[in-house]
Short mmCIF file of C-alpha atoms and ligand atoms in Angstrom, two decimals:
data_model
loop_
_atom_site.label_atom_id
_atom_site.label_comp_id
_atom_site.label_asym_id
_atom_site.label_seq_id
_atom_site.Cartn_x
_atom_site.Cartn_y
_atom_site.Cartn_z
CA UNK A 24 89.19 56.85 36.59
CA UNK A 25 92.94 57.16 36.07
CA UNK A 26 94.59 54.60 33.79
CA UNK A 27 98.19 53.58 33.48
CA UNK A 28 99.43 52.42 30.07
CA UNK A 29 101.67 49.36 29.93
CA UNK A 30 103.88 48.75 26.90
CA UNK A 31 106.19 45.92 25.88
CA UNK A 32 108.06 45.84 22.57
CA UNK A 33 109.20 43.05 20.29
CA UNK A 34 111.98 44.16 17.98
CA UNK A 35 113.31 42.28 14.99
CA UNK A 36 116.79 43.32 13.95
CA UNK A 37 118.24 42.11 10.69
CA UNK A 38 121.86 41.11 11.19
CA UNK A 39 124.53 42.45 8.85
CA UNK A 40 126.18 39.14 8.06
CA UNK A 41 127.24 38.64 4.44
CA UNK A 42 125.44 35.30 4.07
CA UNK A 43 122.14 33.91 5.31
CA UNK A 44 121.63 32.04 8.57
CA UNK A 45 121.46 28.45 7.25
CA UNK A 46 122.96 28.63 3.73
CA UNK A 47 125.64 30.50 1.78
CA UNK A 48 123.30 32.82 -0.14
CA UNK A 49 124.02 36.54 -0.06
CA UNK A 50 121.95 38.80 2.21
CA UNK A 51 122.46 41.84 -0.02
CA UNK A 52 119.45 44.15 -0.13
CA UNK A 53 117.81 45.24 -3.39
CA UNK A 54 118.97 42.48 -5.74
CA UNK A 55 116.74 41.22 -8.58
CA UNK A 56 113.94 39.10 -7.06
CA UNK A 57 114.78 35.44 -6.49
CA UNK A 58 118.45 35.70 -7.44
CA UNK A 59 119.80 35.09 -3.92
CA UNK A 60 118.25 31.70 -3.35
CA UNK A 61 119.32 28.07 -3.19
CA UNK A 62 117.68 24.72 -2.40
CA UNK A 63 118.15 25.32 1.34
CA UNK A 64 116.46 28.71 1.65
CA UNK A 65 113.84 27.59 -0.88
CA UNK A 66 112.98 24.70 1.43
CA UNK A 67 113.53 21.90 -1.07
CA UNK A 68 113.03 18.40 0.31
CA UNK A 69 116.10 16.59 1.59
CA UNK A 70 118.37 19.61 2.12
CA UNK A 71 120.00 20.36 5.47
CA UNK A 72 120.54 23.73 7.15
CA UNK A 73 123.99 24.62 8.52
CA UNK A 74 124.15 27.36 11.16
CA UNK A 75 126.21 30.47 10.27
CA UNK A 76 128.66 31.05 13.13
CA UNK A 77 128.76 34.79 12.50
CA UNK A 78 125.03 35.01 13.27
CA UNK A 79 125.63 33.48 16.69
CA UNK A 80 128.53 35.84 17.29
CA UNK A 81 126.38 38.88 16.45
CA UNK A 82 123.54 37.66 18.67
CA UNK A 83 126.06 37.20 21.47
CA UNK A 84 127.37 40.73 21.02
CA UNK A 85 123.88 42.10 21.60
CA UNK A 86 123.24 39.70 24.47
CA UNK A 87 126.42 40.82 26.24
CA UNK A 88 125.75 44.51 25.57
CA UNK A 89 122.26 44.19 27.10
CA UNK A 90 123.54 42.38 30.21
CA UNK A 91 121.69 39.17 29.38
CA UNK A 92 122.33 35.76 30.85
CA UNK A 93 123.73 33.66 28.04
CA UNK A 94 122.45 30.12 27.64
CA UNK A 95 125.32 27.60 27.46
CA UNK A 96 122.95 25.45 25.44
CA UNK A 97 120.13 26.70 23.23
CA UNK A 98 117.93 25.17 20.56
CA UNK A 99 116.28 25.93 17.26
CA UNK A 100 112.62 25.04 16.80
CA UNK A 101 110.18 24.96 13.94
CA UNK A 102 107.32 27.42 14.05
CA UNK A 103 104.73 25.99 11.70
CA UNK A 104 102.35 28.08 9.64
CA UNK A 105 101.40 28.54 6.04
CA UNK A 106 102.04 31.69 4.07
CA UNK A 107 103.26 32.16 0.48
CA UNK A 108 106.43 33.93 1.64
CA UNK A 109 107.47 30.89 3.71
CA UNK A 110 108.40 28.07 1.33
CA UNK A 111 109.24 25.48 4.00
CA UNK A 112 105.91 25.89 5.76
CA UNK A 113 107.76 26.64 8.96
CA UNK A 114 110.15 29.26 10.26
CA UNK A 115 113.26 28.18 12.12
CA UNK A 116 113.35 30.16 15.34
CA UNK A 117 114.53 29.75 18.88
CA UNK A 118 111.62 29.10 21.17
CA UNK A 119 111.92 27.32 24.48
CA UNK A 120 115.65 27.74 24.83
CA UNK A 121 116.74 31.10 23.40
CA UNK A 122 120.38 32.15 23.32
CA UNK A 123 119.94 34.92 25.91
CA UNK A 124 117.59 35.77 28.77
CA UNK A 125 116.92 38.38 31.44
CA UNK A 126 118.92 41.45 30.50
CA UNK A 127 118.20 45.19 30.51
CA UNK A 128 119.05 48.52 29.01
CA UNK A 129 118.93 51.96 30.63
CA UNK A 130 117.07 54.73 28.88
CA UNK A 131 117.06 58.46 29.56
CA UNK A 132 113.98 60.59 29.13
CA UNK A 133 113.69 64.25 30.15
CA UNK A 134 116.73 63.93 32.36
CA UNK A 135 115.43 60.82 34.15
CA UNK A 136 116.95 57.37 33.93
CA UNK A 137 114.91 54.22 33.73
CA UNK A 138 115.85 50.58 33.42
CA UNK A 139 113.86 48.50 30.91
CA UNK A 140 114.03 44.74 31.23
CA UNK A 141 114.87 42.51 28.28
CA UNK A 142 113.00 39.24 28.55
CA UNK A 143 114.90 37.36 25.89
CA UNK A 144 116.91 37.55 22.70
CA UNK A 145 116.66 34.80 20.17
CA UNK A 146 117.84 34.06 16.63
CA UNK A 147 115.58 33.24 13.73
CA UNK A 148 115.33 33.36 9.97
CA UNK A 149 113.41 35.99 8.04
CA UNK A 150 110.61 35.12 5.62
CA UNK A 151 110.38 36.25 1.99
CA UNK A 152 108.52 39.24 0.72
CA UNK A 153 105.24 39.57 -1.13
CA UNK A 154 105.12 42.24 -3.80
CA UNK A 155 101.63 43.60 -4.37
CA UNK A 156 101.00 45.56 -7.52
CA UNK A 157 97.65 47.39 -7.25
CA UNK A 158 97.20 47.21 -11.04
CA UNK A 159 97.45 43.43 -11.11
CA UNK A 160 95.09 40.79 -9.82
CA UNK A 161 97.98 38.73 -8.45
CA UNK A 162 100.97 39.18 -6.16
CA UNK A 163 104.57 38.17 -6.66
CA UNK A 164 106.84 36.39 -4.22
CA UNK A 165 110.49 37.39 -3.74
CA UNK A 166 112.46 34.87 -1.70
CA UNK A 167 115.76 36.77 -1.51
CA UNK A 168 115.01 37.65 2.10
CA UNK A 169 114.13 34.08 3.08
CA UNK A 170 116.74 32.92 5.55
CA UNK A 171 118.25 36.34 6.24
CA UNK A 172 119.29 36.28 9.94
CA UNK A 173 117.30 38.14 12.55
CA UNK A 174 117.48 38.54 16.26
CA UNK A 175 114.28 39.19 18.11
CA UNK A 176 114.62 41.26 21.25
CA UNK A 177 111.60 41.01 23.54
CA UNK A 178 111.22 43.57 26.31
CA UNK A 179 109.46 43.26 29.62
CA UNK A 180 106.21 45.26 29.82
CA UNK A 181 108.17 48.03 31.55
CA UNK A 182 107.31 51.11 29.52
CA UNK A 183 104.59 53.51 30.61
CA UNK A 184 104.25 56.03 27.79
CA UNK A 185 104.72 56.33 24.02
CA UNK A 186 107.77 58.50 24.69
CA UNK A 187 109.40 55.83 26.84
CA UNK A 188 108.79 53.32 24.08
CA UNK A 189 110.45 55.74 21.64
CA UNK A 190 113.44 56.26 23.93
CA UNK A 191 113.82 52.50 24.40
CA UNK A 192 113.76 51.89 20.64
CA UNK A 193 116.29 54.62 19.96
CA UNK A 194 118.61 53.24 22.58
CA UNK A 195 118.26 49.73 21.21
CA UNK A 196 118.99 50.89 17.71
CA UNK A 197 121.96 52.94 18.84
CA UNK A 198 123.36 49.84 20.58
CA UNK A 199 122.91 47.66 17.49
CA UNK A 200 124.73 50.26 15.43
CA UNK A 201 127.55 50.69 17.94
CA UNK A 202 127.96 46.92 17.83
CA UNK A 203 127.96 47.10 14.04
CA UNK A 204 125.55 44.18 13.71
CA UNK A 205 122.45 45.85 12.22
CA UNK A 206 122.03 49.00 10.18
CA UNK A 207 118.85 49.92 12.09
CA UNK A 208 116.94 51.20 9.11
CA UNK A 209 113.26 51.20 10.06
CA UNK A 210 111.99 52.38 6.69
CA UNK A 211 113.81 49.60 4.84
CA UNK A 212 112.69 47.07 7.41
CA UNK A 213 116.03 46.05 8.86
CA UNK A 214 114.78 47.21 12.27
CA UNK A 215 111.13 46.30 12.90
CA UNK A 216 108.99 46.76 15.95
CA UNK A 217 105.69 45.35 17.20
CA UNK A 218 104.18 47.11 20.18
CA UNK A 219 102.08 45.40 22.85
CA UNK A 220 99.79 47.79 24.68
CA UNK A 221 97.41 47.47 27.60
CA UNK A 222 96.00 49.73 30.27
CA UNK A 223 95.15 49.18 33.92
CA UNK A 224 93.70 51.30 36.71
CA UNK A 225 96.47 53.49 38.11
CA UNK A 226 97.99 52.00 41.23
CA UNK A 227 97.11 48.38 40.39
CA UNK A 228 99.59 45.65 39.53
CA UNK A 229 97.71 43.09 37.43
CA UNK A 230 98.31 43.38 33.71
CA UNK A 231 95.36 44.23 31.51
CA UNK A 232 94.56 42.46 28.25
CA UNK A 233 97.03 43.53 25.56
CA UNK A 234 96.68 44.24 21.90
CA UNK A 235 99.60 43.96 19.52
CA UNK A 236 100.31 46.71 16.98
CA UNK A 237 102.01 45.94 13.69
CA UNK A 238 103.20 47.91 10.67
CA UNK A 239 105.10 50.51 12.65
CA UNK A 240 107.80 51.56 10.24
CA UNK A 241 109.18 54.73 11.71
CA UNK A 242 109.86 56.05 15.20
CA UNK A 243 107.14 58.60 14.73
CA UNK A 244 104.61 55.94 13.83
CA UNK A 245 105.52 53.83 16.83
CA UNK A 246 104.82 56.68 19.24
CA UNK A 247 101.70 57.84 17.43
CA UNK A 248 100.23 54.36 17.14
CA UNK A 249 100.81 53.61 20.83
CA UNK A 250 99.25 56.92 21.87
CA UNK A 251 96.26 56.21 19.65
CA UNK A 252 95.88 52.71 21.02
CA UNK A 253 96.07 53.86 24.65
CA UNK A 254 93.27 56.32 24.02
CA UNK A 255 91.19 53.79 22.13
CA UNK A 256 91.46 51.33 25.00
CA UNK A 257 90.54 54.00 27.55
CA UNK A 258 87.45 54.91 25.53
CA UNK A 259 86.38 51.29 25.27
CA UNK A 260 86.75 50.72 29.01
CA UNK A 261 85.07 54.01 29.94
CA UNK A 262 82.12 53.00 27.78
CA UNK A 263 81.81 49.82 29.80
CA UNK A 264 83.38 47.68 27.06
CA UNK A 265 86.14 45.10 27.16
CA UNK A 266 89.53 44.84 25.42
CA UNK A 267 90.07 41.75 23.29
CA UNK A 268 93.47 40.29 22.69
CA UNK A 269 94.02 40.91 19.01
CA UNK A 270 96.56 42.01 16.44
CA UNK A 271 96.02 45.50 15.08
CA UNK A 272 97.41 47.12 12.00
CA UNK A 273 98.50 50.75 12.17
CA UNK A 274 97.28 52.82 9.26
CA UNK A 275 99.64 55.80 9.01
CA UNK A 276 97.46 57.67 6.51
CA UNK A 277 94.33 57.53 8.63
CA UNK A 278 96.26 57.76 11.92
CA UNK A 279 94.33 54.84 13.41
CA UNK A 280 94.53 51.11 13.99
CA UNK A 281 92.36 48.46 12.40
CA UNK A 282 91.87 44.88 13.48
CA UNK A 283 93.95 42.37 11.55
CA UNK A 284 93.21 39.09 13.28
CA UNK A 285 92.44 37.73 16.69
CA UNK A 286 95.67 36.97 18.46
CA UNK A 287 97.15 33.56 17.74
CA UNK A 288 98.42 31.45 20.64
CA UNK A 289 101.82 29.81 20.79
CA UNK A 290 100.28 26.34 20.69
CA UNK A 291 98.73 27.16 17.29
CA UNK A 292 102.22 27.02 15.82
CA UNK A 293 102.98 23.48 16.92
CA UNK A 294 106.52 24.41 17.87
CA UNK A 295 108.93 21.50 18.10
CA UNK A 296 112.73 21.24 18.16
CA UNK A 297 114.19 21.21 14.66
CA UNK A 298 115.60 17.69 14.15
CA UNK A 299 117.98 18.97 11.44
CA UNK A 300 119.90 21.27 13.78
CA UNK A 301 122.04 20.28 16.74
CA UNK A 302 121.65 22.05 20.06
CA UNK A 303 123.82 25.16 20.03
CA UNK A 304 126.59 25.14 22.62
CA UNK A 305 128.25 28.40 23.67
CA UNK A 306 131.23 28.16 26.00
CA UNK A 307 132.66 30.76 28.37
CA UNK A 308 135.81 31.24 26.32
CA UNK A 309 133.83 32.35 23.34
CA UNK A 310 131.74 34.74 25.43
CA UNK A 311 134.94 36.14 27.00
CA UNK A 312 136.52 36.62 23.62
CA UNK A 313 133.49 38.49 22.24
CA UNK A 314 133.18 40.58 25.40
CA UNK A 315 136.76 41.74 24.96
CA UNK A 316 136.23 42.58 21.31
CA UNK A 317 133.25 44.89 21.94
CA UNK A 318 133.74 48.59 21.19
CA UNK A 319 133.09 51.23 23.83
CA UNK A 320 129.28 51.26 24.20
CA UNK A 321 127.01 54.32 24.49
CA UNK A 322 126.67 54.34 28.29
CA UNK A 323 130.42 54.09 28.86
CA UNK A 324 131.13 56.67 26.19
CA UNK A 325 128.61 59.09 27.64
CA UNK A 326 130.18 58.70 31.05
CA UNK A 327 133.63 59.36 29.61
CA UNK A 328 132.41 62.40 27.64
CA UNK A 329 131.13 63.89 30.90
CA UNK A 330 134.21 63.16 32.95
CA UNK A 331 137.12 63.33 30.51
CA UNK A 332 135.79 66.12 28.29
CA UNK A 333 133.86 67.89 31.05
CA UNK A 334 130.64 68.09 29.04
CA UNK A 335 127.21 68.67 30.59
CA UNK A 336 125.05 65.53 30.78
CA UNK A 337 122.82 66.69 27.95
CA UNK A 338 125.72 67.31 25.56
CA UNK A 339 127.26 63.95 26.38
CA UNK A 340 123.93 62.26 25.72
CA UNK A 341 123.40 63.88 22.34
CA UNK A 342 126.98 63.42 21.16
CA UNK A 343 127.06 59.73 22.02
CA UNK A 344 123.68 58.95 20.48
CA UNK A 345 125.57 57.48 17.55
CA UNK A 346 129.08 56.14 17.29
CA UNK A 347 129.70 58.24 14.19
CA UNK A 348 128.64 61.47 15.88
CA UNK A 349 130.84 60.67 18.86
CA UNK A 350 133.74 59.96 16.50
CA UNK A 351 133.16 63.23 14.68
CA UNK A 352 133.28 65.12 17.98
CA UNK A 353 136.50 63.43 19.05
CA UNK A 354 138.08 64.01 15.65
CA UNK A 355 137.48 67.74 16.09
CA UNK A 356 139.27 67.55 19.42
CA UNK A 357 142.38 66.20 17.74
CA UNK A 358 142.83 69.62 16.15
CA UNK A 359 141.17 71.88 18.66
CA UNK A 360 141.13 71.57 22.41
CA UNK A 361 137.98 73.21 23.76
CA UNK A 362 135.37 70.42 24.03
CA UNK A 363 132.43 72.61 25.06
CA UNK A 364 132.98 74.96 22.15
CA UNK A 365 133.07 72.01 19.72
CA UNK A 366 129.95 70.58 21.32
CA UNK A 367 128.10 73.89 20.97
CA UNK A 368 128.87 74.09 17.28
CA UNK A 369 127.98 70.48 16.59
CA UNK A 370 124.75 70.54 18.60
CA UNK A 371 123.78 73.95 17.31
CA UNK A 372 124.78 74.75 13.77
CA UNK A 373 125.94 71.39 12.48
CA UNK A 374 123.03 69.20 13.61
CA UNK A 375 120.56 71.87 12.49
CA UNK A 376 122.19 71.88 9.07
CA UNK A 377 122.21 68.09 8.76
CA UNK A 378 118.64 67.92 9.98
CA UNK A 379 117.49 70.45 7.42
CA UNK A 380 119.21 68.53 4.63
CA UNK A 381 118.10 65.12 5.90
CA UNK A 382 121.69 63.92 6.18
CA UNK A 383 123.50 62.07 8.89
CA UNK A 384 126.90 62.88 10.28
CA UNK A 385 128.77 60.62 7.85
CA UNK A 386 127.47 62.84 5.06
CA UNK A 387 128.41 66.10 6.75
CA UNK A 388 129.61 68.62 4.16
CA UNK A 389 131.96 69.99 6.82
CA UNK A 390 134.76 67.68 7.93
CA UNK A 391 135.90 67.66 11.59
CA UNK A 392 139.21 69.24 10.52
CA UNK A 393 137.39 72.13 8.87
CA UNK A 394 135.13 72.76 11.84
CA UNK A 395 138.18 72.78 14.12
CA UNK A 396 139.89 75.24 11.79
CA UNK A 397 136.88 77.54 11.97
CA UNK A 398 136.89 77.49 15.77
CA UNK A 399 140.58 78.30 15.79
CA UNK A 400 139.88 81.39 13.70
CA UNK A 401 137.42 82.58 16.35
CA UNK A 402 139.83 81.94 19.22
CA UNK A 403 142.61 83.69 17.35
CA UNK A 404 140.37 86.77 16.96
CA UNK A 405 140.61 86.50 13.19
CA UNK A 406 136.82 86.44 12.93
CA UNK A 407 134.03 87.14 15.38
CA UNK A 408 131.60 84.45 16.52
CA UNK A 409 128.91 86.11 14.47
CA UNK A 410 130.93 86.13 11.26
CA UNK A 411 131.88 82.54 12.01
CA UNK A 412 128.27 81.56 11.47
CA UNK A 413 128.37 83.14 8.01
CA UNK A 414 131.62 81.33 7.26
CA UNK A 415 130.09 78.10 8.51
CA UNK A 416 127.14 78.40 6.12
CA UNK A 417 129.53 79.16 3.28
CA UNK A 418 131.65 76.12 4.17
CA UNK A 419 128.55 73.95 4.04
CA UNK A 420 127.56 75.40 0.68
CA UNK A 421 130.92 75.37 -1.07
CA UNK A 422 133.03 72.86 0.83
CA UNK A 423 135.85 75.42 0.94
CA UNK A 424 138.12 75.68 3.99
CA UNK A 425 137.26 78.51 6.39
CA UNK A 426 140.55 80.37 5.83
CA UNK A 427 139.84 80.62 2.11
CA UNK A 428 136.33 81.92 2.66
CA UNK A 429 137.52 84.52 5.16
CA UNK A 430 140.17 85.70 2.69
CA UNK A 431 137.95 85.70 -0.38
CA UNK A 432 135.08 87.50 1.29
CA UNK A 433 137.25 89.89 3.29
CA UNK A 434 135.72 88.81 6.56
CA UNK A 435 138.77 89.27 8.74
CA UNK A 436 137.77 90.83 12.01
CA UNK A 437 138.64 94.48 12.50
CA UNK A 438 140.61 94.89 15.71
CA UNK A 439 142.58 97.85 14.50
CA UNK A 440 141.68 100.73 16.87
CA UNK A 441 141.91 103.59 14.40
CA UNK A 442 139.56 101.89 11.99
CA UNK A 443 137.03 101.24 14.71
CA UNK A 444 137.44 104.77 16.06
CA UNK A 445 136.49 106.16 12.68
CA UNK A 446 133.32 104.12 12.57
CA UNK A 447 132.44 105.09 16.13
CA UNK A 448 132.85 108.78 15.36
CA UNK A 449 130.69 108.43 12.30
CA UNK A 450 127.93 106.74 14.28
CA UNK A 451 128.06 109.31 17.08
CA UNK A 452 127.93 112.19 14.61
CA UNK A 453 124.94 110.66 12.90
CA UNK A 454 122.92 110.28 16.08
CA UNK A 455 123.12 113.53 18.09
CA UNK A 456 119.79 112.93 19.83
CA UNK A 457 120.86 109.55 21.20
CA UNK A 458 124.17 111.06 22.29
CA UNK A 459 122.42 113.68 24.36
CA UNK A 460 120.02 111.03 25.73
CA UNK A 461 123.04 109.11 26.90
CA UNK A 462 124.54 112.18 28.46
CA UNK A 463 121.29 112.77 30.31
CA UNK A 464 121.73 109.42 31.98
CA UNK A 465 119.87 107.13 29.61
CA UNK A 466 122.57 104.48 29.64
CA UNK A 467 120.56 101.96 27.69
CA UNK A 468 121.42 103.89 24.52
CA UNK A 469 124.93 102.45 24.77
CA UNK A 470 123.65 99.15 23.38
CA UNK A 471 122.11 100.96 20.47
CA UNK A 472 125.49 102.48 19.58
CA UNK A 473 127.23 99.11 19.78
CA UNK A 474 124.63 97.70 17.42
CA UNK A 475 125.09 100.58 14.97
CA UNK A 476 128.87 100.22 14.95
CA UNK A 477 128.67 96.47 14.39
CA UNK A 478 126.28 97.03 11.56
CA UNK A 479 128.39 99.73 9.98
CA UNK A 480 131.36 97.31 10.07
CA UNK A 481 129.20 94.55 8.58
CA UNK A 482 129.71 92.52 11.72
CA UNK A 483 133.48 92.52 11.36
CA UNK A 484 134.42 94.79 14.23
CA UNK A 485 135.74 93.05 17.30
CA UNK A 486 132.87 93.59 19.76
CA UNK A 487 135.14 93.95 22.77
CA UNK A 488 137.20 96.66 21.08
CA UNK A 489 133.99 98.38 19.98
CA UNK A 490 132.80 98.54 23.57
CA UNK A 491 136.10 99.94 24.80
CA UNK A 492 136.43 102.56 22.10
CA UNK A 493 132.81 103.59 22.25
CA UNK A 494 133.09 104.16 25.99
CA UNK A 495 136.07 106.45 25.53
CA UNK A 496 134.67 108.32 22.54
CA UNK A 497 131.27 108.96 24.03
CA UNK A 498 132.81 110.34 27.21
CA UNK A 499 135.13 112.52 25.15
CA UNK A 500 132.19 113.93 23.24
CA UNK A 501 130.35 114.63 26.50
CA UNK A 502 133.39 116.52 27.83
CA UNK A 503 133.29 118.68 24.74
CA UNK A 504 129.73 119.80 25.42
P1 LIG B 602 103.95 36.96 21.47
O1 LIG B 602 104.94 36.46 20.49
O2 LIG B 602 102.80 36.08 21.73
O3 LIG B 602 103.52 38.35 21.19
P2 LIG B 602 106.08 37.45 23.26
O4 LIG B 602 106.32 36.86 24.62
O5 LIG B 602 107.06 37.23 22.19
O6 LIG B 602 104.65 36.97 22.88
O7 LIG B 602 105.93 39.02 23.42
C1 LIG B 602 105.11 39.54 24.34
C2 LIG B 602 105.41 41.03 24.46
O8 LIG B 602 104.26 41.67 24.97
C3 LIG B 602 106.53 41.33 25.41
O9 LIG B 602 107.26 42.45 24.96
C4 LIG B 602 105.81 41.67 26.70
O10 LIG B 602 106.51 42.57 27.50
C5 LIG B 602 104.56 42.32 26.19
N1 LIG B 602 103.39 42.15 27.06
C6 LIG B 602 102.96 41.02 27.61
N2 LIG B 602 101.84 41.24 28.32
C7 LIG B 602 101.55 42.56 28.20
C8 LIG B 602 100.51 43.39 28.68
N3 LIG B 602 99.51 42.92 29.43
N4 LIG B 602 100.53 44.68 28.34
C9 LIG B 602 101.52 45.16 27.55
N5 LIG B 602 102.52 44.43 27.09
C10 LIG B 602 102.55 43.12 27.38
MG1 LIG B 603 104.10 39.29 19.68
ZN1 LIG B 604 120.13 29.92 0.18
#
């Protein structure tokens, strides 16, 4: 029997506001435990939360960017449960009336576009953090993170493969970063994802029973865990078994999931509207104002890179995957006017280099100016494309400008005919057999000669001039025979 996987994702994004959602404490990451706390985020009796306006603004940015319907009135509720990292005994979260509903984002996978529905976006506060030391028989509680603002973005069950889930997450993260509201760091936990997975017989519409996967702290783990879970469910069903709704924990070392708990139901949390917080009213003016303040978003930028810069769809996609990469590309164009050439060097050499060194574009050892300067040297026939690669590597290593490297290493391209002629003659004299092969009609040998001349010149000869001169010289030497 053929099965179709069905995937829906819940993403928690930590917002980059300076202070927490209901108090003035700092949200700074990595401070000494329990130094960014106050009676409000510690849940002392008698204190009152005050909503941080910036948090609402950031949530609205995301809501607008994902084409959501914005609720003119939304509410905060209490989600009640006990855990040592939750001093109040409840989490303040939006439940029945979230700030945004019914949006979507478009993802691209293998050249195909697909629209993924966003069910809702709501605001909530983060819990603290438990620190487990394996050498101790107790755990510690750090409440610095208590009250740090989050938005939860819940997708429709619209994804059909681990790769689609990966593409959706990447797009979501890229959007959050473009909007400058979340740093999107999965390893540090500022961008967290739970995956809901079910399967159903191909061609049917009813949703199967889902399991929920937790502890997915990298893109790779998300895709691997989902793939594992799909297969596990298929095996269970094929063996005549049944899927139970439960929460599963992904174990990255073992590459498998283990059961954590049976799935809780919403009514277990005894949600009720928080009496300490007023309903949140958002008016059209505010939405208008935020809409106008948004930067150019990835879809629009990609479109513009295709049309205005004439880039192929794939290039435009890669170059707009982050705002910083797109900015880098456009900075190069301020000094150098061939977009496709810039794109080739960024997507080829530069991204390979950054990848190998585990850096992102902001940490590029080669500034846009310098890359543009290198490309100008190629266009001006000062160096060949091949030598340019050597210069590029040297720029990355030393941080020197390309002109300096070319001078210091004597890499200037040889276009001078007499110099090339000398090399050509040397090569022809050294290879009499190949010369006669050529004369007997074996034209393929021409390529061999070009290669030899380039080598002899240490790659510095202008290839076009080499071809021209070689053609003349080889014919001359045949005439002599
Ligand atoms: P909960 O908090 O109980 O997990 P939510 O409504 O917040 O519920 O999230 C449910 C998530 O699970 C959504 O992303 C939704 O698309 C997804 N989902 C719901 N039903 C299924 C299903 N049968 N198979 C896969 N995903 C599902
Ligand atoms: Mg869930
Ligand atoms: Zn506080």
